[in-house]
mmCIF file of C-alpha atoms and ligand atoms in Angstrom:
data_model
loop_
_atom_site.group_PDB
_atom_site.id
_atom_site.type_symbol
_atom_site.label_atom_id
_atom_site.label_comp_id
_atom_site.label_asym_id
_atom_site.label_seq_id
_atom_site.Cartn_x
_atom_site.Cartn_y
_atom_site.Cartn_z
ATOM 1 C CA MET A 29 -18.018 -7.347 15.619
ATOM 2 C CA SER A 30 -21.160 -8.558 14.275
ATOM 3 C CA LYS A 31 -21.724 -7.844 10.417
ATOM 4 C CA PRO A 32 -23.153 -5.360 9.231
ATOM 5 C CA LEU A 33 -27.245 -6.035 10.521
ATOM 6 C CA GLN A 34 -29.543 -7.421 7.915
ATOM 7 C CA ALA A 35 -32.309 -9.089 8.941
ATOM 8 C CA PHE A 36 -34.729 -9.325 12.044
ATOM 9 C CA ILE A 37 -36.407 -12.769 12.406
ATOM 10 C CA PHE A 38 -39.077 -12.065 14.919
ATOM 11 C CA ASP A 39 -40.948 -15.093 17.263
ATOM 12 C CA LEU A 40 -44.763 -15.052 16.762
ATOM 13 C CA ASP A 41 -46.591 -16.602 19.797
ATOM 14 C CA GLY A 42 -46.390 -13.799 22.816
ATOM 15 C CA VAL A 43 -44.288 -11.301 20.463
ATOM 16 C CA ILE A 44 -46.145 -10.455 17.578
ATOM 17 C CA THR A 45 -49.901 -11.086 19.189
ATOM 18 C CA ASP A 46 -50.549 -12.894 22.497
ATOM 19 C CA THR A 47 -50.958 -16.087 21.497
ATOM 20 C CA ALA A 48 -48.725 -17.130 24.398
ATOM 21 C CA GLU A 49 -51.632 -16.596 26.696
ATOM 22 C CA TYR A 50 -54.174 -19.085 24.862
ATOM 23 C CA HIS A 51 -51.652 -21.986 24.822
ATOM 24 C CA TYR A 52 -51.618 -20.797 28.104
ATOM 25 C CA LEU A 53 -54.879 -21.490 28.939
ATOM 26 C CA ALA A 54 -55.610 -24.129 26.940
ATOM 27 C CA TRP A 55 -52.348 -26.053 28.506
ATOM 28 C CA LYS A 56 -53.927 -25.113 32.112
ATOM 29 C CA LYS A 57 -57.526 -26.893 31.220
ATOM 30 C CA LEU A 58 -55.894 -29.911 29.986
ATOM 31 C CA GLY A 59 -53.488 -30.675 33.245
ATOM 32 C CA GLU A 60 -56.178 -29.698 35.105
ATOM 33 C CA GLU A 61 -58.342 -32.649 33.433
ATOM 34 C CA LEU A 62 -55.208 -34.679 33.870
ATOM 35 C CA GLY A 63 -55.096 -33.554 37.537
ATOM 36 C CA ILE A 64 -51.613 -31.863 36.717
ATOM 37 C CA PRO A 65 -52.437 -28.232 37.842
ATOM 38 C CA PHE A 66 -49.663 -25.605 37.374
ATOM 39 C CA THR A 67 -48.123 -22.065 37.633
ATOM 40 C CA ARG A 68 -47.477 -19.437 35.746
ATOM 41 C CA GLU A 69 -44.415 -19.790 36.297
ATOM 42 C CA PHE A 70 -43.766 -23.451 35.517
ATOM 43 C CA ASN A 71 -45.485 -22.163 32.148
ATOM 44 C CA GLU A 72 -42.950 -20.557 31.210
ATOM 45 C CA GLU A 73 -40.922 -23.804 30.354
ATOM 46 C CA LEU A 74 -43.808 -24.152 27.950
ATOM 47 C CA LYS A 75 -43.100 -21.152 26.019
ATOM 48 C CA GLY A 76 -41.799 -21.366 22.614
ATOM 49 C CA VAL A 77 -41.549 -25.515 23.408
ATOM 50 C CA SER A 78 -43.155 -27.225 20.478
ATOM 51 C CA ARG A 79 -46.814 -29.270 21.173
ATOM 52 C CA MET A 80 -45.691 -32.918 21.659
ATOM 53 C CA ASP A 81 -42.772 -31.475 23.980
ATOM 54 C CA SER A 82 -44.757 -29.042 26.454
ATOM 55 C CA LEU A 83 -47.656 -32.420 26.844
ATOM 56 C CA GLU A 84 -43.904 -34.156 27.856
ATOM 57 C CA LYS A 85 -43.071 -31.456 30.143
ATOM 58 C CA ILE A 86 -46.552 -31.201 31.901
ATOM 59 C CA LEU A 87 -47.000 -35.004 32.342
ATOM 60 C CA THR A 88 -43.629 -35.317 33.926
ATOM 61 C CA LEU A 89 -44.365 -32.495 36.188
ATOM 62 C CA GLY A 90 -47.186 -34.886 37.193
ATOM 63 C CA ASN A 91 -44.858 -37.658 37.007
ATOM 64 C CA ARG A 92 -47.640 -39.368 34.626
ATOM 65 C CA GLN A 93 -44.973 -39.382 32.177
ATOM 66 C CA ASN A 94 -45.611 -43.159 31.031
ATOM 67 C CA ASP A 95 -48.973 -43.285 32.007
ATOM 68 C CA PHE A 96 -50.387 -43.244 28.189
ATOM 69 C CA SER A 97 -49.459 -44.480 25.064
ATOM 70 C CA GLN A 98 -47.929 -42.771 22.037
ATOM 71 C CA ASP A 99 -51.423 -42.785 20.622
ATOM 72 C CA GLU A 100 -52.971 -41.365 23.649
ATOM 73 C CA LYS A 101 -50.286 -38.645 23.875
ATOM 74 C CA GLU A 102 -51.108 -37.689 20.873
ATOM 75 C CA ALA A 103 -55.116 -37.880 21.251
ATOM 76 C CA LEU A 104 -54.617 -35.333 24.698
ATOM 77 C CA ALA A 105 -51.993 -32.940 21.907
ATOM 78 C CA THR A 106 -54.792 -32.945 19.709
ATOM 79 C CA LYS A 107 -57.529 -31.786 22.701
ATOM 80 C CA LYS A 108 -55.432 -29.080 23.651
ATOM 81 C CA ASN A 109 -55.318 -27.542 19.940
ATOM 82 C CA GLU A 110 -58.874 -28.266 19.271
ATOM 83 C CA HIS A 111 -58.910 -25.934 22.431
ATOM 84 C CA TYR A 112 -56.729 -23.667 21.516
ATOM 85 C CA VAL A 113 -57.711 -23.272 17.875
ATOM 86 C CA GLN A 114 -61.375 -22.097 19.475
ATOM 87 C CA LEU A 115 -59.373 -18.792 21.539
ATOM 88 C CA ILE A 116 -57.912 -18.386 18.154
ATOM 89 C CA ALA A 117 -61.003 -18.014 15.610
ATOM 90 C CA ASN A 118 -61.414 -14.480 16.560
ATOM 91 C CA ILE A 119 -58.161 -13.577 16.236
ATOM 92 C CA THR A 120 -57.907 -10.379 13.744
ATOM 93 C CA PRO A 121 -55.271 -7.429 13.225
ATOM 94 C CA LYS A 122 -56.682 -5.650 16.536
ATOM 95 C CA ASP A 123 -54.761 -8.378 18.263
ATOM 96 C CA ILE A 124 -51.362 -7.283 17.208
ATOM 97 C CA LEU A 125 -48.949 -5.965 20.685
ATOM 98 C CA PRO A 126 -49.011 -2.477 20.680
ATOM 99 C CA GLY A 127 -45.746 -1.474 18.753
ATOM 100 C CA ILE A 128 -44.887 -4.687 16.680
ATOM 101 C CA LYS A 129 -46.776 -2.543 13.646
ATOM 102 C CA GLU A 130 -44.234 -0.037 14.107
ATOM 103 C CA LEU A 131 -41.067 -1.792 14.786
ATOM 104 C CA LEU A 132 -41.842 -3.817 11.111
ATOM 105 C CA ALA A 133 -42.258 -0.325 9.389
ATOM 106 C CA GLU A 134 -39.312 0.773 10.752
ATOM 107 C CA VAL A 135 -37.286 -2.234 10.213
ATOM 108 C CA LYS A 136 -38.958 -2.429 5.996
ATOM 109 C CA ALA A 137 -37.799 1.246 5.729
ATOM 110 C CA ALA A 138 -34.930 0.769 6.622
ATOM 111 C CA GLY A 139 -33.808 -2.197 4.437
ATOM 112 C CA TYR A 140 -33.728 -4.900 6.392
ATOM 113 C CA LYS A 141 -35.200 -8.546 6.046
ATOM 114 C CA LEU A 142 -38.163 -9.545 8.084
ATOM 115 C CA GLY A 143 -38.091 -13.729 8.966
ATOM 116 C CA LEU A 144 -40.709 -15.387 11.244
ATOM 117 C CA ALA A 145 -39.392 -18.237 13.336
ATOM 118 C CA SER A 146 -42.346 -20.024 14.834
ATOM 119 C CA VAL A 147 -42.712 -23.367 15.938
ATOM 120 C CA SER A 148 -46.191 -23.618 15.950
ATOM 121 C CA LYS A 149 -48.014 -25.583 13.476
ATOM 122 C CA ASN A 150 -51.133 -22.702 13.855
ATOM 123 C CA ALA A 151 -48.270 -20.262 12.796
ATOM 124 C CA PHE A 152 -49.603 -19.703 9.345
ATOM 125 C CA ALA A 153 -53.524 -19.391 10.269
ATOM 126 C CA VAL A 154 -52.491 -17.212 12.926
ATOM 127 C CA MET A 155 -50.492 -14.769 10.478
ATOM 128 C CA GLU A 156 -53.703 -14.899 7.843
ATOM 129 C CA SER A 157 -55.884 -14.054 10.575
ATOM 130 C CA LEU A 158 -53.557 -10.651 11.806
ATOM 131 C CA GLU A 159 -52.721 -9.844 7.973
ATOM 132 C CA LEU A 160 -49.544 -10.208 8.578
ATOM 133 C CA LYS A 161 -48.235 -13.199 5.768
ATOM 134 C CA SER A 162 -47.281 -10.972 2.857
ATOM 135 C CA GLU A 163 -45.631 -8.707 4.954
ATOM 136 C CA PHE A 164 -42.813 -11.235 5.818
ATOM 137 C CA ASP A 165 -39.537 -12.885 3.292
ATOM 138 C CA VAL A 166 -39.722 -15.869 5.009
ATOM 139 C CA ILE A 167 -41.625 -17.391 7.520
ATOM 140 C CA VAL A 168 -40.081 -20.652 8.977
ATOM 141 C CA ASP A 169 -42.732 -23.092 10.905
ATOM 142 C CA ALA A 170 -43.057 -26.648 12.247
ATOM 143 C CA ALA A 171 -43.515 -27.871 9.225
ATOM 144 C CA THR A 172 -39.733 -26.909 7.775
ATOM 145 C CA ILE A 173 -37.840 -27.526 10.748
ATOM 146 C CA VAL A 174 -37.149 -31.000 12.718
ATOM 147 C CA ARG A 175 -35.584 -29.473 16.238
ATOM 148 C CA GLY A 176 -37.530 -27.423 17.830
ATOM 149 C CA LYS A 177 -36.223 -24.325 20.036
ATOM 150 C CA PRO A 178 -34.281 -24.350 22.166
ATOM 151 C CA ASP A 179 -32.085 -26.036 19.564
ATOM 152 C CA PRO A 180 -31.194 -23.102 16.832
ATOM 153 C CA GLU A 181 -31.977 -24.800 13.842
ATOM 154 C CA ILE A 182 -35.159 -22.627 13.311
ATOM 155 C CA PHE A 183 -33.377 -19.423 13.545
ATOM 156 C CA LEU A 184 -30.674 -20.907 11.366
ATOM 157 C CA THR A 185 -33.388 -22.008 8.628
ATOM 158 C CA ALA A 186 -34.728 -18.463 8.695
ATOM 159 C CA ALA A 187 -31.006 -16.935 8.492
ATOM 160 C CA LYS A 188 -30.531 -19.255 5.209
ATOM 161 C CA LEU A 189 -33.832 -18.711 3.977
ATOM 162 C CA LEU A 190 -32.861 -15.007 3.821
ATOM 163 C CA ASN A 191 -29.853 -15.761 2.537
ATOM 164 C CA VAL A 192 -28.175 -13.522 5.188
ATOM 165 C CA ASP A 193 -25.309 -14.304 8.144
ATOM 166 C CA ALA A 194 -26.808 -15.493 11.527
ATOM 167 C CA ASN A 195 -24.544 -12.436 13.274
ATOM 168 C CA ALA A 196 -25.985 -10.427 10.735
ATOM 169 C CA CYS A 197 -29.312 -11.351 12.191
ATOM 170 C CA ILE A 198 -31.456 -9.596 15.802
ATOM 171 C CA GLY A 199 -33.909 -12.436 16.475
ATOM 172 C CA ILE A 200 -37.036 -11.042 18.965
ATOM 173 C CA GLU A 201 -38.237 -13.956 21.617
ATOM 174 C CA ASP A 202 -40.730 -13.968 24.821
ATOM 175 C CA ALA A 203 -39.658 -17.493 25.848
ATOM 176 C CA ALA A 204 -36.555 -18.558 27.497
ATOM 177 C CA ALA A 205 -36.245 -21.388 25.006
ATOM 178 C CA GLY A 206 -36.221 -19.099 22.014
ATOM 179 C CA VAL A 207 -33.655 -17.344 23.184
ATOM 180 C CA ASP A 208 -31.415 -20.029 23.496
ATOM 181 C CA SER A 209 -32.184 -20.643 20.445
ATOM 182 C CA ILE A 210 -31.778 -17.564 18.765
ATOM 183 C CA LYS A 211 -28.102 -17.232 20.608
ATOM 184 C CA ASP A 212 -26.948 -20.690 19.979
ATOM 185 C CA ALA A 213 -27.316 -20.040 16.446
ATOM 186 C CA GLY A 214 -24.966 -16.955 17.031
ATOM 187 C CA MET A 215 -27.072 -13.955 16.848
ATOM 188 C CA PHE A 216 -28.355 -11.105 18.916
ATOM 189 C CA ALA A 217 -30.848 -11.558 20.822
ATOM 190 C CA VAL A 218 -33.599 -9.470 21.747
ATOM 191 C CA GLY A 219 -36.352 -10.588 24.862
ATOM 192 C CA VAL A 220 -39.649 -9.161 25.550
ATOM 193 C CA GLY A 221 -40.370 -10.158 29.281
ATOM 194 C CA SER A 222 -38.971 -10.851 32.510
ATOM 195 C CA ALA A 223 -35.448 -10.202 32.276
ATOM 196 C CA GLU A 224 -34.581 -12.579 34.764
ATOM 197 C CA THR A 225 -36.897 -15.109 32.830
ATOM 198 C CA LEU A 226 -34.266 -14.070 29.537
ATOM 199 C CA ALA A 227 -31.604 -13.409 31.338
ATOM 200 C CA LYS A 228 -29.522 -14.934 28.455
ATOM 201 C CA ALA A 229 -30.770 -11.953 25.743
ATOM 202 C CA ASP A 230 -28.624 -9.236 24.675
ATOM 203 C CA LEU A 231 -31.355 -6.924 25.331
ATOM 204 C CA VAL A 232 -34.557 -6.939 27.023
ATOM 205 C CA TYR A 233 -37.254 -5.171 26.905
ATOM 206 C CA PRO A 234 -40.652 -5.707 29.559
ATOM 207 C CA SER A 235 -43.020 -5.640 26.657
ATOM 208 C CA THR A 236 -43.615 -4.855 22.989
ATOM 209 C CA ASP A 237 -45.015 -1.012 23.339
ATOM 210 C CA LYS A 238 -40.927 -0.179 24.922
ATOM 211 C CA LEU A 239 -39.417 -2.076 22.265
ATOM 212 C CA SER A 240 -36.732 0.865 20.438
ATOM 213 C CA PHE A 241 -35.726 -0.018 17.205
ATOM 214 C CA GLY A 242 -32.966 2.326 16.924
ATOM 215 C CA GLU A 243 -31.989 0.915 20.531
ATOM 216 C CA ILE A 244 -31.803 -2.424 19.128
ATOM 217 C CA VAL A 245 -29.911 -1.550 16.073
ATOM 218 C CA LYS A 246 -27.052 0.750 18.011
ATOM 219 C CA MET A 247 -26.734 -2.264 20.480
ATOM 220 C CA HIS A 248 -26.658 -5.129 17.707
ATOM 221 C CA GLN A 249 -23.340 -2.497 16.053
ATOM 222 C CA GLU A 250 -21.851 -2.438 19.597
ATOM 223 C CA LYS A 251 -21.630 -5.992 20.159
HETATM 224 C C1 BG6 B 10 -44.613 -21.703 20.206
HETATM 225 C C2 BG6 B 10 -45.460 -21.711 21.585
HETATM 226 O O1 BG6 B 10 -44.685 -20.632 19.581
HETATM 227 O O2 BG6 B 10 -45.964 -23.124 19.891
HETATM 228 C C3 BG6 B 10 -45.416 -23.159 22.354
HETATM 229 O O3 BG6 B 10 -44.718 -20.884 22.345
HETATM 230 C C4 BG6 B 10 -46.834 -24.253 21.738
HETATM 231 O O4 BG6 B 10 -46.508 -22.236 23.718
HETATM 232 C C5 BG6 B 10 -45.468 -24.126 20.384
HETATM 233 O O5 BG6 B 10 -46.366 -25.047 22.273
HETATM 234 C C6 BG6 B 10 -46.254 -25.219 19.529
HETATM 235 O O6 BG6 B 10 -47.683 -24.682 18.960
HETATM 236 P P1 BG6 B 10 -48.707 -25.665 18.126
HETATM 237 O O7 BG6 B 10 -50.007 -24.465 17.586
HETATM 238 O O8 BG6 B 10 -48.026 -25.861 16.983
HETATM 239 O O9 BG6 B 10 -49.574 -26.410 19.290
HETATM 240 MG MG1 MG B 11 -43.310 -16.958 21.747
#
């Protein structure tokens, strides 16, 4: 049995807002420039993964992992990020995905704590553009952790800072790497996206507008 529920910990990109699409577009452009085109299916492997680890995966796909020095790799990652930053320049609260505001309100009204677990170095800027920063009790981003998703460190750090047990938390993710991170942290995992890709989650919804606070709480209790 899980401990009584105490907190919800959200991923950012692809859960709170559709920045997952912008990460995809920016990597796709860089991949094409390097002669490494890739599909949306391959992109699923990049979701939730840190900037440098994503670059390594793309270079490995094109069998070019040994073609660049560390400095050159950093320059490639910077190029991708510059494009990404352009794509997110005009984000406003209107870009919060359907159903998320309502879910955040229900979480708060029920007295649960709210955490954010994002490996993105742009997480604070995006949260500020969405005007959501002050809603969260804790924001854990790339600067706070050593190991990115799928390692459980980021969700465990969020639970620790919220001062709650891992099994009293619900983690919400759109990425397979993120679901692995939640499960290895010992939390209840809610996936948003394809049930096939997110098969390890305890509960999967096809999109954010389908997220049901009541059902999530009930399923966590029954686990
Ligand atoms: C994650 C995204 O939230 O952040 C990944 O799902 C992204 O696609 C990662 O690579 C790192 O983001 P950033 O903004 O630090 O390059
Ligand atoms: Mg995500």
